[in-house]
Amino acid sequence: MNQVEAQQLLLDFDEKIDIKASELGPGKHKIGAEVYVSWFKHDYAEEFDSKTSSKEIEIEITK
């Protein structure tokens, strides 16, 4: 396994999160995501941490 394959294995993922409209209730809601990744220094990697956020989207739930 090379470095690119190792990074893909550890860091590339797609996670689906379901939110029921009934849990939010009627009206306009803003939804976004925030991701944080970190690891400690190892023999093969320096210490690293990073955080990023998606753009928010607005949805409207009607009855």
Short mmCIF file of C-alpha atoms in Angstrom, two decimals, residues 14-48:
data_model
loop_
_atom_site.label_atom_id
_atom_site.label_comp_id
_atom_site.label_asym_id
_atom_site.label_seq_id
_atom_site.Cartn_x
_atom_site.Cartn_y
_atom_site.Cartn_z
CA ASP A 14 -19.16 9.30 2.90
CA GLU A 15 -21.52 9.19 5.84
CA LYS A 16 -25.26 9.63 5.40
CA ILE A 17 -27.19 11.23 8.26
CA ASP A 18 -30.98 11.06 8.23
CA ILE A 19 -33.00 13.72 10.04
CA LYS A 20 -36.75 13.33 10.27
CA ALA A 21 -38.75 16.41 9.34
CA SER A 22 -40.92 15.75 12.40
CA GLU A 23 -37.85 16.18 14.63
CA LEU A 24 -37.22 19.66 13.19
CA GLY A 25 -40.83 20.80 13.00
CA PRO A 26 -42.42 23.15 10.48
CA GLY A 27 -40.62 26.28 9.34
CA LYS A 28 -37.24 27.24 7.85
CA HIS A 29 -34.10 25.51 9.11
CA LYS A 30 -30.42 25.92 8.29
CA ILE A 31 -28.35 22.75 8.03
CA GLY A 32 -24.57 22.41 7.75
CA ALA A 33 -21.77 20.04 8.66
CA GLU A 34 -18.49 20.40 10.53
CA VAL A 35 -15.61 17.92 10.29
CA TYR A 36 -12.59 17.70 12.58
CA VAL A 37 -9.63 15.36 12.17
CA SER A 38 -6.49 14.96 14.27
CA TRP A 39 -3.72 12.54 15.13
CA PHE A 40 -0.64 12.51 17.32
CA LYS A 41 2.96 12.40 16.12
CA HIS A 42 4.10 8.96 15.00
CA ASP A 43 7.33 7.63 13.53
CA TYR A 44 5.77 7.97 10.07
CA ALA A 45 3.66 11.16 10.47
CA GLU A 46 3.80 14.54 12.13
CA GLU A 47 1.09 15.70 14.53
CA PHE A 48 -1.85 17.15 12.63
#
